[in-house]
mmCIF file of C-alpha atoms in Angstrom:
data_model
loop_
_atom_site.group_PDB
_atom_site.id
_atom_site.type_symbol
_atom_site.label_atom_id
_atom_site.label_comp_id
_atom_site.label_asym_id
_atom_site.label_seq_id
_atom_site.Cartn_x
_atom_site.Cartn_y
_atom_site.Cartn_z
ATOM 1 C CA MET A 27 -74.457 66.706 144.381
ATOM 2 C CA THR A 28 -71.576 67.181 146.731
ATOM 3 C CA PHE A 29 -68.251 65.535 146.044
ATOM 4 C CA THR A 30 -65.817 64.818 148.809
ATOM 5 C CA LEU A 31 -62.489 63.221 148.092
ATOM 6 C CA HIS A 32 -61.426 60.469 150.478
ATOM 7 C CA PRO A 33 -58.695 61.858 152.766
ATOM 8 C CA GLN A 34 -56.251 59.116 151.777
ATOM 9 C CA LEU A 35 -56.609 59.963 148.090
ATOM 10 C CA ASP A 36 -56.240 63.616 148.963
ATOM 11 C CA GLN A 37 -53.017 62.897 150.800
ATOM 12 C CA ASP A 38 -51.434 60.541 148.259
ATOM 13 C CA THR A 39 -52.324 62.285 145.014
ATOM 14 C CA ILE A 40 -52.112 65.630 143.220
ATOM 15 C CA ALA A 41 -55.113 67.166 141.429
ATOM 16 C CA LEU A 42 -54.583 67.480 137.676
ATOM 17 C CA GLY A 43 -58.046 68.497 136.504
ATOM 18 C CA ARG A 44 -61.167 66.739 135.441
ATOM 19 C CA PHE A 45 -62.886 65.178 132.490
ATOM 20 C CA LYS A 46 -66.682 65.173 132.338
ATOM 21 C CA LEU A 47 -67.285 62.420 134.876
ATOM 22 C CA CYS A 48 -63.937 61.843 136.507
ATOM 23 C CA HIS A 49 -61.478 63.846 138.512
ATOM 24 C CA VAL A 50 -57.962 63.192 137.281
ATOM 25 C CA ARG A 51 -55.223 62.916 139.877
ATOM 26 C CA LEU A 52 -51.584 61.889 139.931
ATOM 27 C CA MET A 53 -50.149 59.534 142.510
ATOM 28 C CA ASN A 54 -47.183 61.316 144.018
ATOM 29 C CA GLU A 55 -44.819 58.435 143.283
ATOM 30 C CA ARG A 56 -41.991 59.245 140.940
ATOM 31 C CA HIS A 57 -41.215 55.649 139.977
ATOM 32 C CA TYR A 58 -44.154 55.179 137.634
ATOM 33 C CA PRO A 59 -46.525 57.603 135.898
ATOM 34 C CA TRP A 60 -49.573 56.619 137.957
ATOM 35 C CA PHE A 61 -52.867 58.360 137.293
ATOM 36 C CA ILE A 62 -56.135 57.924 139.120
ATOM 37 C CA LEU A 63 -59.637 58.590 137.803
ATOM 38 C CA ILE A 64 -62.304 59.279 140.402
ATOM 39 C CA PRO A 65 -65.848 59.389 139.032
ATOM 40 C CA GLU A 66 -67.907 62.057 140.740
ATOM 41 C CA GLY A 67 -70.807 60.408 142.497
ATOM 42 C CA ASP A 68 -72.322 59.824 145.859
ATOM 43 C CA ASN A 69 -71.129 56.785 147.760
ATOM 44 C CA ILE A 70 -70.012 54.831 144.676
ATOM 45 C CA GLN A 71 -67.605 52.000 145.417
ATOM 46 C CA GLU A 72 -67.793 49.826 142.312
ATOM 47 C CA ILE A 73 -67.813 50.565 138.578
ATOM 48 C CA HIS A 74 -71.093 48.675 138.136
ATOM 49 C CA GLN A 75 -72.771 51.065 140.604
ATOM 50 C CA LEU A 76 -72.424 53.838 138.017
ATOM 51 C CA ASN A 77 -75.605 54.347 135.984
ATOM 52 C CA SER A 78 -75.522 53.223 132.330
ATOM 53 C CA ASN A 79 -74.587 56.653 130.979
ATOM 54 C CA ASP A 80 -71.794 57.054 133.489
ATOM 55 C CA ARG A 81 -70.450 53.580 132.734
ATOM 56 C CA LEU A 82 -70.052 54.552 129.085
ATOM 57 C CA GLN A 83 -68.639 57.925 130.020
ATOM 58 C CA PHE A 84 -66.155 56.226 132.318
ATOM 59 C CA ILE A 85 -64.854 53.806 129.683
ATOM 60 C CA HIS A 86 -64.540 56.715 127.253
ATOM 61 C CA GLU A 87 -62.467 58.765 129.691
ATOM 62 C CA SER A 88 -60.401 55.791 130.783
ATOM 63 C CA CYS A 89 -59.531 54.851 127.190
ATOM 64 C CA TYR A 90 -58.759 58.470 126.271
ATOM 65 C CA LEU A 91 -56.323 58.688 129.162
ATOM 66 C CA ALA A 92 -54.854 55.227 128.565
ATOM 67 C CA GLU A 93 -54.276 55.806 124.867
ATOM 68 C CA HIS A 94 -52.424 59.063 125.480
ATOM 69 C CA LEU A 95 -50.436 57.662 128.384
ATOM 70 C CA GLN A 96 -49.229 54.787 126.284
ATOM 71 C CA GLN A 97 -48.206 57.055 123.416
ATOM 72 C CA HIS A 98 -46.588 59.748 125.509
ATOM 73 C CA PHE A 99 -44.623 57.540 127.863
ATOM 74 C CA LYS A 100 -43.976 54.732 125.352
ATOM 75 C CA ALA A 101 -45.353 52.350 127.963
ATOM 76 C CA ASP A 102 -44.505 48.692 127.846
ATOM 77 C CA LYS A 103 -47.842 47.987 129.537
ATOM 78 C CA LEU A 104 -50.695 49.759 131.240
ATOM 79 C CA ASN A 105 -52.136 48.448 134.480
ATOM 80 C CA ILE A 106 -55.717 49.589 134.933
ATOM 81 C CA ALA A 107 -57.494 48.614 138.106
ATOM 82 C CA ALA A 108 -60.333 49.320 140.482
ATOM 83 C CA ILE A 109 -59.261 47.788 143.778
ATOM 84 C CA GLY A 110 -60.323 49.916 146.743
ATOM 85 C CA ASN A 111 -59.846 47.416 149.556
ATOM 86 C CA LYS A 112 -58.417 50.162 151.747
ATOM 87 C CA VAL A 113 -60.015 53.269 150.228
ATOM 88 C CA PRO A 114 -63.640 52.483 149.395
ATOM 89 C CA GLN A 115 -64.374 55.576 147.269
ATOM 90 C CA LEU A 116 -64.321 54.338 143.655
ATOM 91 C CA HIS A 117 -61.007 55.239 142.061
ATOM 92 C CA ILE A 118 -59.449 53.616 139.048
ATOM 93 C CA HIS A 119 -55.688 53.302 138.764
ATOM 94 C CA HIS A 120 -54.018 53.882 135.396
ATOM 95 C CA VAL A 121 -50.389 52.960 135.894
ATOM 96 C CA VAL A 122 -47.792 53.234 133.149
ATOM 97 C CA ARG A 123 -45.440 50.290 133.402
ATOM 98 C CA PHE A 124 -41.985 49.723 132.011
ATOM 99 C CA GLU A 125 -40.023 46.518 131.906
ATOM 100 C CA THR A 126 -37.291 48.489 133.657
ATOM 101 C CA ASP A 127 -39.427 49.860 136.520
ATOM 102 C CA ARG A 128 -38.696 48.769 140.051
ATOM 103 C CA ALA A 129 -41.775 46.594 140.554
ATOM 104 C CA TRP A 130 -41.875 44.916 137.131
ATOM 105 C CA PRO A 131 -43.403 42.403 136.419
ATOM 106 C CA ASN A 132 -45.361 42.575 139.670
ATOM 107 C CA PRO A 133 -48.271 44.947 140.186
ATOM 108 C CA VAL A 134 -47.321 48.194 141.939
ATOM 109 C CA TRP A 135 -49.773 48.031 144.825
ATOM 110 C CA GLY A 136 -48.250 47.428 148.209
ATOM 111 C CA GLN A 137 -44.760 46.882 146.823
ATOM 112 C CA PHE A 138 -42.768 49.952 147.788
ATOM 113 C CA LYS A 139 -43.252 53.126 149.771
ATOM 114 C CA PRO A 140 -43.968 55.895 147.233
ATOM 115 C CA GLU A 141 -41.267 58.504 146.711
ATOM 116 C CA PRO A 142 -42.537 61.950 145.720
ATOM 117 C CA TYR A 143 -41.734 63.739 142.465
ATOM 118 C CA SER A 144 -39.057 66.392 142.254
ATOM 119 C CA GLU A 145 -40.409 69.803 141.267
ATOM 120 C CA SER A 146 -38.980 69.541 137.753
ATOM 121 C CA ALA A 147 -40.313 66.032 137.170
ATOM 122 C CA LEU A 148 -43.729 67.156 138.340
ATOM 123 C CA THR A 149 -43.624 70.158 136.003
ATOM 124 C CA SER A 150 -42.857 67.845 133.130
ATOM 125 C CA ILE A 151 -45.902 65.693 133.972
ATOM 126 C CA LEU A 152 -48.110 68.782 134.233
ATOM 127 C CA ASN A 153 -46.870 70.037 130.871
ATOM 128 C CA PHE A 154 -48.156 66.819 129.372
ATOM 129 C CA THR A 155 -51.432 66.502 131.275
ATOM 130 C CA GLN A 156 -52.732 70.075 131.142
ATOM 131 C CA PRO A 157 -53.212 70.189 127.337
ATOM 132 C CA LEU A 158 -54.485 66.596 127.392
ATOM 133 C CA ILE A 159 -57.212 67.417 129.889
ATOM 134 C CA THR A 160 -58.086 70.701 128.180
ATOM 135 C CA ALA A 161 -58.379 68.953 124.804
ATOM 136 C CA TYR A 162 -60.740 66.283 126.150
ATOM 137 C CA LYS A 163 -64.101 66.212 124.348
ATOM 138 C CA PRO A 164 -66.824 64.187 126.083
ATOM 139 C CA MET B 21 -60.981 35.846 113.094
ATOM 140 C CA THR B 22 -59.094 33.171 114.939
ATOM 141 C CA PHE B 23 -58.938 33.217 118.693
ATOM 142 C CA THR B 24 -56.117 31.534 120.535
ATOM 143 C CA LEU B 25 -55.985 31.548 124.299
ATOM 144 C CA HIS B 26 -52.590 32.288 125.844
ATOM 145 C CA PRO B 27 -51.168 28.986 127.203
ATOM 146 C CA GLN B 28 -50.757 30.429 130.704
ATOM 147 C CA LEU B 29 -54.441 31.404 130.846
ATOM 148 C CA ASP B 30 -55.347 28.006 129.500
ATOM 149 C CA GLN B 31 -53.343 26.355 132.253
ATOM 150 C CA ASP B 32 -54.507 28.526 135.167
ATOM 151 C CA THR B 33 -58.206 28.853 134.380
ATOM 152 C CA ILE B 34 -61.334 26.845 133.605
ATOM 153 C CA ALA B 35 -63.663 27.730 130.695
ATOM 154 C CA LEU B 36 -67.129 28.771 131.869
ATOM 155 C CA GLY B 37 -68.666 30.036 128.649
ATOM 156 C CA ARG B 38 -68.831 33.300 126.790
ATOM 157 C CA PHE B 39 -70.739 36.511 126.552
ATOM 158 C CA LYS B 40 -70.917 38.326 123.204
ATOM 159 C CA LEU B 41 -67.378 39.745 123.245
ATOM 160 C CA CYS B 42 -65.650 38.002 126.091
ATOM 161 C CA HIS B 43 -64.774 34.470 127.020
ATOM 162 C CA VAL B 44 -65.538 33.859 130.687
ATOM 163 C CA ARG B 45 -63.083 31.762 132.661
ATOM 164 C CA LEU B 46 -62.534 30.894 136.299
ATOM 165 C CA MET B 47 -59.142 31.063 137.965
ATOM 166 C CA ASN B 48 -58.597 27.668 139.548
ATOM 167 C CA GLU B 49 -57.899 29.173 142.984
ATOM 168 C CA ARG B 50 -60.337 28.185 145.679
ATOM 169 C CA HIS B 51 -59.525 31.048 148.027
ATOM 170 C CA TYR B 52 -61.422 33.713 146.108
ATOM 171 C CA PRO B 53 -64.096 33.593 143.407
ATOM 172 C CA TRP B 54 -61.852 34.919 140.657
ATOM 173 C CA PHE B 55 -63.248 35.334 137.170
ATOM 174 C CA ILE B 56 -61.459 36.445 134.036
ATOM 175 C CA LEU B 57 -62.963 38.061 130.947
ATOM 176 C CA ILE B 58 -61.000 37.690 127.736
ATOM 177 C CA PRO B 59 -62.290 39.780 124.836
ATOM 178 C CA GLU B 60 -62.012 37.941 121.561
ATOM 179 C CA GLY B 61 -59.711 39.864 119.277
ATOM 180 C CA ASP B 62 -56.478 39.668 117.426
ATOM 181 C CA ASN B 63 -53.378 40.763 119.313
ATOM 182 C CA ILE B 64 -55.210 43.025 121.767
ATOM 183 C CA GLN B 65 -53.237 43.856 124.897
ATOM 184 C CA GLU B 66 -54.996 46.917 126.279
ATOM 185 C CA ILE B 67 -58.647 47.859 126.777
ATOM 186 C CA HIS B 68 -58.194 51.028 124.712
ATOM 187 C CA GLN B 69 -57.129 48.929 121.735
ATOM 188 C CA LEU B 70 -60.689 47.615 121.473
ATOM 189 C CA ASN B 71 -62.747 49.504 118.884
ATOM 190 C CA SER B 72 -65.473 51.821 120.209
ATOM 191 C CA ASN B 73 -68.249 49.229 119.949
ATOM 192 C CA ASP B 74 -66.184 46.613 121.709
ATOM 193 C CA ARG B 75 -65.255 49.044 124.480
ATOM 194 C CA LEU B 76 -68.938 49.574 125.239
ATOM 195 C CA GLN B 77 -69.638 45.873 124.917
ATOM 196 C CA PHE B 78 -66.794 45.154 127.309
ATOM 197 C CA ILE B 79 -68.012 47.535 130.018
ATOM 198 C CA HIS B 80 -71.504 46.073 129.638
ATOM 199 C CA GLU B 81 -70.270 42.516 130.119
ATOM 200 C CA SER B 82 -67.917 43.485 132.927
ATOM 201 C CA CYS B 83 -70.665 45.266 134.865
ATOM 202 C CA TYR B 84 -73.141 42.437 134.288
ATOM 203 C CA LEU B 85 -70.664 39.973 135.730
ATOM 204 C CA ALA B 86 -69.590 42.270 138.566
ATOM 205 C CA GLU B 87 -73.130 43.041 139.658
ATOM 206 C CA HIS B 88 -74.067 39.377 139.848
ATOM 207 C CA LEU B 89 -70.823 38.394 141.545
ATOM 208 C CA GLN B 90 -71.362 40.974 144.243
ATOM 209 C CA GLN B 91 -74.939 39.855 144.859
ATOM 210 C CA HIS B 92 -74.315 36.141 144.749
ATOM 211 C CA PHE B 93 -71.192 36.036 146.874
ATOM 212 C CA LYS B 94 -72.123 38.977 149.123
ATOM 213 C CA ALA B 95 -68.716 40.426 148.303
ATOM 214 C CA ASP B 96 -67.118 42.980 150.567
ATOM 215 C CA LYS B 97 -65.325 44.374 147.513
ATOM 216 C CA LEU B 98 -64.660 43.589 143.901
ATOM 217 C CA ASN B 99 -61.193 43.980 142.444
ATOM 218 C CA ILE B 100 -61.346 44.541 138.703
ATOM 219 C CA ALA B 101 -58.098 44.840 136.830
ATOM 220 C CA ALA B 102 -56.339 44.630 133.502
ATOM 221 C CA ILE B 103 -52.683 44.011 134.359
ATOM 222 C CA GLY B 104 -51.032 41.622 131.902
ATOM 223 C CA ASN B 105 -47.390 42.239 132.733
ATOM 224 C CA LYS B 106 -46.687 38.529 132.414
ATOM 225 C CA VAL B 107 -49.495 37.418 130.077
ATOM 226 C CA PRO B 108 -49.906 40.028 127.351
ATOM 227 C CA GLN B 109 -53.226 38.790 125.906
ATOM 228 C CA LEU B 110 -55.854 41.192 127.242
ATOM 229 C CA HIS B 111 -57.667 39.606 130.164
ATOM 230 C CA ILE B 112 -59.575 41.397 132.861
ATOM 231 C CA HIS B 113 -59.648 40.030 136.382
ATOM 232 C CA HIS B 114 -62.889 40.173 138.370
ATOM 233 C CA VAL B 115 -61.999 39.039 141.855
ATOM 234 C CA VAL B 116 -64.538 38.747 144.654
ATOM 235 C CA ARG B 117 -62.928 39.876 147.878
ATOM 236 C CA PHE B 118 -63.888 39.310 151.486
ATOM 237 C CA GLU B 119 -62.468 40.985 154.540
ATOM 238 C CA THR B 120 -61.801 37.458 155.774
ATOM 239 C CA ASP B 121 -59.910 36.203 152.705
ATOM 240 C CA ARG B 122 -56.266 35.305 153.040
ATOM 241 C CA ALA B 123 -54.838 38.218 151.070
ATOM 242 C CA TRP B 124 -57.116 40.990 152.409
ATOM 243 C CA PRO B 125 -56.622 43.968 152.217
ATOM 244 C CA ASN B 126 -53.827 43.407 149.704
ATOM 245 C CA PRO B 127 -54.466 42.671 146.040
ATOM 246 C CA VAL B 128 -54.397 38.954 145.194
ATOM 247 C CA TRP B 129 -51.794 39.038 142.445
ATOM 248 C CA GLY B 130 -48.491 37.448 143.306
ATOM 249 C CA GLN B 131 -49.436 36.847 146.936
ATOM 250 C CA PHE B 132 -49.964 33.121 147.256
ATOM 251 C CA LYS B 133 -49.681 30.036 145.122
ATOM 252 C CA PRO B 134 -53.215 29.198 143.911
ATOM 253 C CA GLU B 135 -54.861 26.091 145.363
ATOM 254 C CA PRO B 136 -57.337 24.344 143.046
ATOM 255 C CA TYR B 137 -61.038 23.888 143.756
ATOM 256 C CA SER B 138 -62.420 20.644 145.096
ATOM 257 C CA GLU B 139 -64.890 18.977 142.737
ATOM 258 C CA SER B 140 -67.881 19.945 144.886
ATOM 259 C CA ALA B 141 -66.785 23.572 145.243
ATOM 260 C CA LEU B 142 -66.294 23.775 141.490
ATOM 261 C CA THR B 143 -69.751 22.304 140.883
ATOM 262 C CA SER B 144 -71.221 24.938 143.124
ATOM 263 C CA ILE B 145 -69.521 27.702 141.105
ATOM 264 C CA LEU B 146 -70.718 26.161 137.838
ATOM 265 C CA ASN B 147 -74.278 25.964 139.162
ATOM 266 C CA PHE B 148 -74.137 29.714 139.650
ATOM 267 C CA THR B 149 -72.332 30.701 136.451
ATOM 268 C CA GLN B 150 -74.090 28.520 133.882
ATOM 269 C CA PRO B 151 -77.543 30.192 134.234
ATOM 270 C CA LEU B 152 -75.844 33.589 134.557
ATOM 271 C CA ILE B 153 -74.030 33.195 131.258
ATOM 272 C CA THR B 154 -77.066 31.702 129.517
ATOM 273 C CA ALA B 155 -79.251 34.591 130.701
ATOM 274 C CA TYR B 156 -76.867 37.249 129.394
ATOM 275 C CA LYS B 157 -78.456 39.586 126.844
ATOM 276 C CA PRO B 158 -76.006 41.737 124.853
#
């Protein structure tokens, strides 16, 4: 099976690693910790198009990520969403929200032009995600 | 276990029935077929707070609904999201999107004031959902 990342996802996000099913990427937007899971699969646009094993694998990976994001960032809320109106390749947003963030309480999509991370802020994210991804047990 | 629906959800949506875990409700907004799953549970705000059985049950119910929504409405895209910045009780949006709908390609949240269904349009939705919910096998 070949996996090709949609060019828009490639442009907007930074590769962090992968779980068993999903590639894990970071939206390069410093205002919210915003992670994206992209299940590997051919021409999959909706979660229900995953086969039954992959559906279970997906919810496992999504909850693993979500649980650790909430703990690590002391999130006020997580926003988890499969939208894809502009980028059809299935990708699931996991956005850490704070009552003090610039879009709160609105969703983040289409609100502001993303501003990229500084090198040090990105390093700090990587220092959190690398052990998290390595420790993942399917 | 007692289940109390958040007053905002009660006000904005119409009860359609329930699967095993989730209550199924319809957003009273005629511009998009917009369904909401609300897992029964005490003080649950995030999907990952469901126990492992309920997580699997949730993805099963979500995919069952999504698959039938896409077929029935010939959706261009589904938007599936757990947001909850304003209404903390866990509820997962399943919105049927069309390239011709009034918010496309933006997400629907916070875009327009909802306009309620006419009686006949609501009947047509109920004629689709009632057999769907009755036929659900956990």
